XYZ file of C-alpha atoms in Angstrom:
608
model
C 1.082 67.684 24.220
C 3.687 67.299 21.356
C 2.564 69.857 18.613
C 1.948 69.080 14.419
C 5.840 69.454 13.361
C 7.067 67.019 16.405
C 4.096 64.248 15.338
C 5.670 64.896 11.588
C 9.082 64.501 12.190
C 8.259 61.400 14.562
C 5.986 59.554 11.605
C 9.154 60.214 9.201
C 11.468 59.051 11.031
C 10.796 55.205 10.904
C 10.695 55.896 7.331
C 14.599 57.088 7.105
C 13.995 60.886 6.310
C 15.508 61.766 9.896
C 18.057 59.809 11.826
C 16.515 59.316 15.868
C 19.716 61.658 16.713
C 18.748 64.410 14.462
C 15.009 63.696 16.529
C 16.456 63.648 19.610
C 18.342 66.683 18.876
C 14.828 69.119 17.444
C 13.408 68.089 21.023
C 16.641 69.472 22.692
C 16.480 72.734 21.508
C 13.257 72.763 21.715
C 13.684 72.117 25.648
C 15.642 74.531 25.598
C 14.365 77.387 23.917
C 11.191 77.020 26.136
C 9.159 76.920 22.740
C 7.782 73.984 20.335
C 8.079 76.575 17.193
C 8.009 74.952 13.915
C 10.371 77.148 13.342
C 13.161 76.119 15.237
C 12.427 72.350 15.999
C 12.155 71.908 11.943
C 15.700 73.841 11.846
C 17.084 71.626 14.406
C 16.319 68.422 13.015
C 17.835 69.695 9.724
C 20.694 70.935 10.261
C 21.311 67.708 12.499
C 20.658 65.640 9.298
C 23.183 67.848 7.664
C 26.297 67.295 9.181
C 25.246 63.442 9.731
C 25.183 63.481 5.689
C 28.915 65.541 5.476
C 27.450 68.686 5.350
C 29.166 71.684 7.119
C 25.787 73.684 7.225
C 21.782 74.199 6.853
C 21.116 76.753 3.947
C 18.069 78.235 4.617
C 17.637 80.463 1.612
C 17.529 77.075 -0.531
C 15.273 75.344 2.213
C 12.886 78.120 2.636
C 9.576 77.541 1.241
C 9.505 74.535 -0.204
C 8.980 70.943 0.901
C 11.199 68.319 2.906
C 12.236 65.796 0.865
C 10.366 62.038 1.598
C 8.357 64.114 4.144
C 4.402 66.528 3.824
C 7.065 69.324 5.873
C 7.054 72.655 4.605
C 9.750 74.625 5.590
C 8.651 78.428 6.087
C 9.555 81.382 4.540
C 13.137 83.039 4.917
C 12.286 86.153 5.862
C 9.618 84.613 9.183
C 12.613 81.330 9.445
C 15.456 83.567 9.855
C 13.778 86.144 11.998
C 12.411 83.486 14.829
C 15.562 81.852 14.802
C 17.800 84.748 15.390
C 15.452 86.017 17.833
C 15.292 82.113 20.056
C 18.038 81.751 22.685
C 19.666 78.460 21.717
C 20.868 80.691 18.645
C 23.922 83.089 18.013
C 23.489 85.471 15.443
C 27.077 85.220 14.459
C 28.488 86.604 17.143
C 31.239 84.515 19.610
C 27.788 83.353 22.097
C 28.606 80.017 23.359
C 24.884 78.722 21.906
C 23.528 76.350 20.498
C 23.377 77.137 17.116
C 24.499 79.907 15.034
C 22.933 82.100 12.521
C 25.004 83.943 10.256
C 24.291 86.822 7.934
C 24.252 84.807 4.422
C 21.491 82.566 6.545
C 23.318 80.066 7.244
C 22.385 77.901 9.902
C 25.409 75.754 12.274
C 26.131 73.579 14.974
C 28.377 75.706 17.200
C 31.351 73.178 16.868
C 30.777 73.442 13.528
C 30.503 77.239 12.969
C 33.637 77.616 15.202
C 35.549 74.882 13.215
C 34.744 76.930 9.700
C 36.200 79.920 11.228
C 38.944 79.304 12.838
C 40.326 77.518 9.494
C 39.641 80.112 7.474
C 41.176 82.869 9.374
C 43.769 80.357 9.558
C 44.513 80.166 5.952
C 43.877 84.300 5.510
C 46.130 85.262 7.961
C 48.622 82.952 5.980
C 47.966 83.607 2.705
C 48.777 87.233 3.873
C 52.199 86.673 5.254
C 55.295 87.248 3.248
C 57.659 84.861 4.015
C 61.094 86.648 4.002
C 64.086 84.833 2.052
C 67.115 84.792 -0.250
C 66.292 85.553 -3.710
C 69.333 84.896 -5.070
C 69.216 81.801 -3.716
C 65.900 80.785 -3.896
C 66.492 82.088 -7.199
C 69.258 79.630 -7.772
C 67.677 76.492 -5.979
C 64.713 76.914 -8.250
C 66.371 76.750 -11.877
C 68.570 73.807 -10.525
C 65.542 71.880 -8.951
C 63.561 72.345 -11.654
C 65.766 73.337 -15.060
C 63.517 74.652 -18.036
C 63.435 72.388 -20.703
C 62.671 74.668 -24.774
C 58.716 74.843 -25.582
C 57.813 73.309 -22.023
C 56.004 76.669 -21.478
C 55.202 77.453 -17.472
C 56.543 74.758 -15.667
C 54.055 74.561 -12.802
C 56.177 72.717 -10.865
C 58.506 74.853 -10.532
C 55.764 77.560 -9.695
C 54.683 75.625 -7.076
C 58.019 74.950 -5.261
C 58.161 79.213 -5.814
C 54.642 79.626 -4.445
C 55.892 77.298 -0.837
C 58.476 78.732 -0.943
C 57.409 83.066 -0.584
C 53.647 81.392 1.332
C 53.972 79.825 4.571
C 50.923 78.205 3.242
C 50.447 76.160 -0.019
C 48.132 74.254 -1.643
C 49.683 71.322 -4.998
C 46.337 69.587 -6.689
C 46.297 67.216 -9.730
C 44.959 64.604 -10.817
C 47.090 60.751 -10.320
C 49.840 60.915 -12.500
C 51.035 64.661 -12.395
C 53.924 64.683 -10.222
C 52.217 65.538 -6.831
C 54.824 63.672 -4.792
C 58.345 64.534 -7.046
C 56.924 68.256 -6.964
C 56.777 68.195 -2.767
C 60.394 66.015 -2.607
C 62.190 69.276 -4.752
C 60.250 71.688 -2.426
C 61.360 69.795 1.032
C 64.609 70.244 -0.842
C 64.158 73.709 -1.638
C 63.177 74.451 1.450
C 65.703 73.210 2.993
C 68.465 74.502 0.780
C 66.602 78.205 1.840
C 66.747 77.537 5.630
C 69.601 78.992 7.983
C 69.223 76.067 10.599
C 68.111 72.494 10.187
C 64.343 72.134 9.415
C 61.919 69.517 10.952
C 59.393 68.295 8.616
C 56.503 66.516 9.527
C 54.485 63.574 6.529
C 51.182 62.905 6.918
C 48.492 61.406 5.108
C 44.405 60.808 6.203
C 44.895 57.281 5.901
C 46.749 54.556 7.436
C 47.436 53.379 3.925
C 47.671 57.045 2.545
C 50.862 57.279 4.401
C 52.212 54.282 3.610
C 51.694 55.290 0.276
C 53.126 58.823 0.090
C 55.644 57.525 2.349
C 56.584 54.379 -0.535
C 56.628 57.192 -3.095
C 58.474 60.408 -1.490
C 61.100 57.762 -0.418
C 61.589 56.569 -4.493
C 61.457 60.397 -5.713
C 64.191 61.245 -3.031
C 66.334 58.805 -4.903
C 66.871 60.874 -8.274
C 66.976 64.532 -7.035
C 69.173 66.554 -8.587
C 70.794 67.346 -4.961
C 73.205 66.837 -2.368
C 73.633 63.773 -0.738
C 72.926 65.774 3.042
C 70.284 67.024 2.184
C 68.873 64.137 0.873
C 69.554 62.962 4.278
C 67.492 65.294 6.059
C 64.233 64.730 3.848
C 61.365 62.705 6.046
C 61.493 59.435 5.246
C 58.560 57.942 7.629
C 54.794 59.099 7.369
C 52.083 59.046 10.225
C 48.450 59.197 10.012
C 46.757 62.989 10.849
C 45.552 61.358 13.989
C 48.890 60.071 15.253
C 50.936 63.121 14.577
C 48.309 65.225 16.805
C 47.742 62.378 19.420
C 44.103 62.171 18.622
C 42.050 59.909 21.210
C 40.300 57.647 20.060
C 37.010 59.344 20.112
C 39.187 62.293 18.988
C 38.024 64.342 21.977
C 41.229 65.370 22.707
C 44.651 65.611 21.141
C 48.434 65.924 22.641
C 49.047 68.771 20.617
C 47.382 71.786 19.507
C 47.545 75.500 20.475
C 49.084 76.075 24.067
C 51.330 72.615 22.891
C 51.991 72.885 19.188
C 53.461 70.520 17.491
C 57.428 70.463 17.634
C 57.615 70.447 13.179
C 58.374 73.753 10.971
C 56.953 72.207 7.868
C 54.095 69.955 7.792
C 53.062 68.232 4.642
C 49.440 66.799 4.437
C 49.295 64.251 1.032
C 45.642 63.346 0.094
C 44.100 66.339 1.619
C 40.715 65.426 -0.594
C 40.097 62.777 2.555
C 40.555 65.035 5.256
C 37.371 66.383 6.661
C 36.748 69.973 8.245
C 37.143 69.347 12.220
C 40.120 67.211 11.103
C 41.469 70.611 9.502
C 40.657 72.765 11.865
C 42.677 70.623 14.722
C 45.708 69.977 12.599
C 45.777 73.729 11.727
C 45.255 74.635 15.699
C 48.096 73.001 16.881
C 51.122 74.173 14.182
C 53.564 76.356 15.933
C 53.036 79.890 14.706
C 56.142 80.302 11.998
C 55.522 76.479 10.551
C 54.253 76.102 6.790
C 51.743 74.105 5.661
C 51.892 72.498 2.153
C 48.839 70.303 1.823
C 48.712 67.978 -1.887
C 45.664 66.119 -3.379
C 43.090 65.991 -6.560
C 40.107 68.378 -5.704
C 38.465 66.301 -8.292
C 38.622 63.319 -6.069
C 35.392 62.051 -3.401
C 35.209 64.509 -0.584
C 36.174 63.421 3.060
C 33.789 60.387 4.466
C 32.786 62.998 7.749
C 31.637 66.271 7.482
C 33.049 68.919 4.477
C 35.411 69.041 1.868
C 38.101 71.635 3.023
C 40.067 71.055 -0.229
C 37.153 71.648 -2.642
C 36.286 74.831 -0.312
C 39.576 76.212 -0.719
C 39.692 75.239 -4.743
C 36.792 76.549 -5.659
C 34.935 79.176 -7.541
C 37.746 79.521 -9.500
C 40.821 80.253 -7.908
C 43.071 77.584 -8.979
C 45.214 79.299 -12.124
C 44.208 83.007 -11.179
C 47.016 84.452 -9.189
C 47.847 88.340 -8.437
C 49.979 89.824 -10.797
C 52.340 90.783 -8.208
C 52.728 87.274 -6.896
C 53.855 86.427 -11.224
C 55.791 89.208 -11.698
C 58.101 88.469 -8.758
C 58.231 84.483 -9.716
C 59.371 86.005 -13.917
C 61.861 88.532 -11.725
C 63.415 85.244 -10.429
C 62.960 82.468 -13.333
C 62.496 84.646 -16.643
C 59.019 82.488 -17.057
C 55.838 84.478 -17.253
C 52.364 82.053 -17.203
C 50.255 81.781 -20.582
C 46.922 81.012 -20.220
C 46.687 82.036 -16.275
C 44.419 84.742 -14.962
C 46.072 87.580 -13.518
C 44.630 90.090 -11.318
C 44.990 93.222 -9.584
C 44.013 92.163 -6.648
C 42.661 88.701 -6.091
C 41.784 87.271 -2.691
C 45.111 85.945 -0.907
C 44.159 82.373 -1.118
C 44.656 82.674 -5.102
C 48.370 83.020 -4.728
C 48.690 79.540 -2.681
C 46.788 77.312 -5.011
C 49.005 75.784 -7.860
C 47.308 73.107 -9.800
C 49.776 70.508 -11.948
C 48.189 70.330 -15.469
C 50.689 67.476 -17.349
C 49.672 64.034 -16.380
C 53.046 62.000 -16.946
C 51.379 58.456 -16.231
C 48.262 58.625 -18.318
C 49.597 60.322 -22.217
C 47.995 61.481 -25.435
C 47.073 58.227 -26.199
C 45.406 56.616 -22.654
C 42.159 55.425 -22.470
C 42.231 55.990 -18.575
C 43.471 59.404 -19.046
C 40.656 60.355 -21.365
C 37.885 58.537 -19.413
C 38.787 60.256 -16.524
C 38.695 63.545 -18.002
C 35.439 63.401 -19.754
C 33.945 61.668 -15.767
C 35.565 65.497 -14.887
C 33.658 67.076 -17.407
C 31.022 65.546 -16.637
C 30.654 64.593 -20.425
C 28.453 61.111 -20.041
C 27.866 60.455 -23.761
C 32.362 61.170 -24.350
C 32.864 59.219 -21.382
C 30.717 56.550 -22.966
C 31.870 56.308 -26.467
C 35.118 56.393 -25.278
C 34.321 53.097 -23.030
C 32.400 51.100 -25.358
C 34.833 52.273 -28.769
C 36.588 49.114 -27.713
C 39.330 50.927 -28.951
C 41.381 51.418 -25.670
C 43.500 48.636 -24.958
C 43.616 49.845 -20.895
C 39.612 50.469 -20.762
C 37.125 47.138 -20.998
C 33.336 47.578 -20.445
C 30.784 45.032 -20.254
C 26.823 45.911 -19.999
C 25.593 45.248 -15.892
C 24.021 41.589 -15.243
C 23.925 39.973 -11.648
C 26.872 38.454 -10.238
C 25.543 35.459 -11.444
C 25.323 36.759 -15.130
C 28.690 37.424 -14.584
C 29.648 34.158 -13.544
C 32.348 33.241 -16.477
C 33.877 36.582 -16.593
C 33.996 37.113 -12.942
C 35.555 33.346 -12.422
C 37.923 34.170 -15.063
C 38.888 37.820 -13.213
C 39.372 35.926 -10.193
C 41.297 33.263 -11.427
C 43.779 35.478 -13.306
C 44.523 38.095 -10.399
C 43.707 36.466 -7.031
C 44.262 32.323 -7.776
C 47.948 32.699 -7.216
C 47.883 34.220 -4.324
C 47.077 31.872 -1.568
C 50.455 29.736 -3.558
C 52.790 32.579 -2.651
C 55.712 31.159 -0.835
C 56.730 33.610 1.665
C 53.880 36.529 2.765
C 55.720 39.619 0.881
C 54.869 38.198 -2.378
C 51.597 37.640 -1.385
C 50.798 41.218 -0.274
C 52.494 42.566 -3.567
C 50.572 40.128 -5.481
C 47.044 41.436 -3.313
C 47.961 44.528 -4.726
C 48.090 44.922 -7.991
C 44.454 44.311 -8.849
C 40.636 45.407 -6.653
C 37.054 45.251 -7.510
C 35.898 48.574 -6.832
C 32.077 48.677 -5.770
C 29.754 51.631 -5.023
C 27.687 50.754 -2.359
C 27.919 47.630 0.227
C 24.774 45.837 0.634
C 23.608 43.957 -2.316
C 25.016 41.560 -4.956
C 26.499 44.246 -6.339
C 27.972 45.545 -3.418
C 30.933 44.727 -1.581
C 29.325 42.235 0.234
C 27.952 40.298 -2.923
C 31.215 40.377 -4.460
C 33.380 39.594 -2.216
C 30.999 36.353 -1.429
C 31.276 35.801 -5.070
C 34.799 35.841 -5.322
C 35.232 33.212 -2.232
C 33.440 31.228 -3.763
C 35.316 30.956 -7.018
C 38.283 30.090 -5.231
C 37.044 27.464 -2.893
C 35.255 25.901 -5.828
C 39.203 25.680 -7.459
C 40.550 24.305 -4.750
C 42.271 28.102 -3.750
C 41.157 28.789 -0.745
C 39.636 26.390 2.325
C 36.999 28.395 4.377
C 37.570 26.310 7.619
C 36.133 29.784 9.756
C 36.982 32.571 10.434
C 40.762 32.939 9.183
C 41.665 31.286 6.256
C 45.659 31.153 4.678
C 45.262 33.721 2.002
C 42.195 36.308 3.260
C 42.606 39.566 2.481
C 41.919 42.302 4.977
C 41.354 45.795 5.553
C 41.260 47.445 8.737
C 38.415 49.491 9.831
C 40.058 50.813 12.894
C 42.932 52.827 14.431
C 44.873 50.439 16.904
C 47.827 52.527 17.763
C 49.239 49.494 20.205
C 49.818 47.328 17.026
C 50.451 51.089 14.825
C 47.810 49.642 12.202
C 45.438 51.672 11.257
C 42.462 52.500 8.979
C 42.178 51.240 5.761
C 45.292 49.290 6.228
C 45.406 46.625 3.753
C 46.783 42.545 5.179
C 46.315 39.189 3.923
C 46.004 36.113 6.418
C 48.623 33.984 5.390
C 50.359 30.787 7.088
C 53.765 30.731 7.934
C 56.414 27.738 7.181
C 55.917 26.630 10.413
C 51.888 25.649 9.518
C 50.472 29.484 11.968
C 48.065 31.611 10.499
C 49.632 35.012 10.598
C 48.312 38.418 9.636
C 50.885 40.050 7.796
C 50.530 44.329 6.480
C 53.563 45.867 4.876
C 56.507 47.154 6.875
C 59.064 49.743 5.725
C 61.642 49.012 3.204
C 59.704 45.801 2.118
C 59.659 44.232 5.623
C 56.702 42.435 6.931
C 55.079 42.521 10.105
C 52.535 39.958 11.468
C 50.453 39.579 14.412
C 48.780 36.815 15.930
C 44.804 37.016 13.604
C 42.548 37.909 16.637
C 45.005 41.063 17.720
C 43.412 42.687 14.971
C 41.672 45.534 15.744
C 38.142 45.817 13.524
C 38.792 44.950 9.805
C 36.925 43.486 6.923
C 37.191 40.984 3.978
C 39.097 42.674 1.099
C 38.463 41.288 -2.197
C 36.588 44.075 -3.085
C 36.392 47.343 -1.443
C 33.944 50.544 -1.952
C 35.198 53.289 -4.271
C 35.745 55.322 -0.504
C 37.764 53.808 1.503
C 39.885 53.036 -1.855
C 41.195 56.387 -1.817
C 44.835 56.732 -1.179
C 45.340 53.281 -2.772
C 46.509 53.130 -6.588
C 46.502 49.497 -8.536
C 47.364 48.537 -12.130
C 44.001 46.839 -12.497
C 40.609 47.841 -11.029
C 37.235 46.185 -12.065
C 34.414 48.604 -11.265
C 30.952 47.412 -10.698
C 27.842 49.515 -10.219
C 24.929 48.637 -8.293
C 21.962 47.726 -10.897
C 19.763 50.872 -9.123
C 20.644 54.169 -8.700
C 21.993 55.038 -5.387
C 22.806 58.338 -4.176
C 26.020 57.701 -4.184
C 26.522 57.210 -7.683
C 27.935 60.469 -8.618
C 31.035 62.178 -10.878
C 33.595 62.310 -7.832
C 32.511 58.501 -7.602
C 33.403 57.562 -10.857
C 36.563 59.978 -11.833
C 37.768 58.789 -8.104
C 37.477 54.841 -9.206
C 38.621 55.232 -12.295
C 41.855 57.270 -11.416
C 42.454 54.604 -8.624
C 44.182 52.517 -11.779
C 47.641 52.926 -12.840
C 47.093 50.185 -16.170
C 43.551 49.059 -17.112
C 40.489 49.725 -15.690
C 37.437 47.650 -16.618
C 33.744 49.051 -15.971
C 30.553 46.351 -15.333
C 27.839 48.851 -15.935
C 24.026 49.434 -16.518
C 24.747 52.022 -19.382
C 21.568 54.669 -18.191
C 23.595 54.560 -14.651
C 27.052 54.972 -15.536
C 25.710 58.007 -17.312
C 23.547 59.220 -14.522
C 26.263 58.829 -12.322
C 28.753 61.670 -14.679
C 25.798 63.807 -14.346
C 25.678 63.895 -10.704
C 27.911 66.208 -8.773
C 28.484 66.389 -4.792
C 27.498 69.590 -3.330
C 28.186 69.858 0.163
C 26.538 72.779 1.982
C 29.873 75.065 4.038
C 30.068 78.949 4.380
C 34.434 78.541 3.992
C 34.354 78.788 -0.020
C 32.847 82.683 0.625
C 35.273 83.168 3.562
C 38.362 82.323 1.892
C 37.214 84.838 -0.887
């Protein structure tokens, strides 16, 4: 006969407080343990729910003695809860025991797999951070000064500091917002490493999604052209990027990888762009596959949305003031080589080893002092909702536009104007390459998928406008000019999750699914060959990560949603290069900015 806790969980399962999987896992743990104690059943259901919503573990300190949200169930007191779990046969008390659950000394409860991922990743970061890399310091100083010439009055050259860090550590993180020169910096870093290496370097360039890989590939190609280095070095630099899944040779179900500790990746340097999008399991698989001598360089924006899956690795690595905090010995060595000393940077006699591996680029080359986008992004990042709303509503920023929230019907004239200005001529392009370029200039971003102000509703509204104006003919699923975004990897045709394409009728009248290829080429397929995909006039902000557009229109829902956070708003705003338009209720906009994402994890504590 079921006890009270199982009946309570079953009653709220239908209401969405727990998923059927959470409930099934709780029952399974109770069966394995031979007891349906409240402490075990509730802990198992909660830790399953936590990992399903992006967290790595359950913090019993936070949950103990409180009512579980959306339920009438009260959690046990901390002392009692941890005592029962520590004595359970299905819970390991932080040891290397193969038990389904792990309880650490800080009161965090993990699924064993996630505990192992976190522990191994932290051990890797700390080991690599502490390992000094020997190099010819005279050569290093010369290359640094050649690649990063200093100008009077510039102050600390953070790009040069980042390059010094990458040259003297096997693990380095370069973080910064859009326009801070991360790609230019990494191009120079790779040229520096090639110049220092006694033998040719094997370099891999990767990103979490196909779209992000394409973008870093294009950006790096542009940066390489302007490098002040020998042509021979430029020829050695990587020109192609792949997804992390393809780099590791992960199977479609991600259960197996071709490369691991027994068969390491054949590279000396691995560069990962858009690292904020990499979840804990994928990052753990990557570091496990690195050769012992290999360097890992992570690039990303720590303030962006975290990965869709579990974990916020980049945020954890850069947390707790580790950015802009260095050991005195690290800065002394940098000063001795370059003659530069950082001002306004905290120096510690004994900083955590990881601190010397992280450099944040501050100077923005895209958004100057007069940029409304830059000012708005900064206000959002500081959770200053009043300043953000004032910047938006003042009307004196040419790159910002604001309108109070109304449903798509209320916005019909404005939406029609926006659609006709940015999407109407795509179907009239004479070739697929021109259509793809035009499509890449503007995008509508939504916070949610469903509803009139979600992706589904706005996509329908856009198609209705285009059809009314005789710019598309929706005679079926496929039509000329339909933009698509792939949502599942297909290694057979090398089309990946996040890739954007367009359905285009060729000169012979045949519809093809067209995608941008290398060096301005176009790859095309029969539409039926495409993997899972969706119409992409409108994207969720999550799906837009790794992309940039000249102009973005951000549409927020009429009601508050858990997905509306500071990180989501910052990510949406910084997808734009030249202009941001926001349609939102002012109170919902302010509430979103004031709410930040917190993902429960023990990684940042392990790295201290």
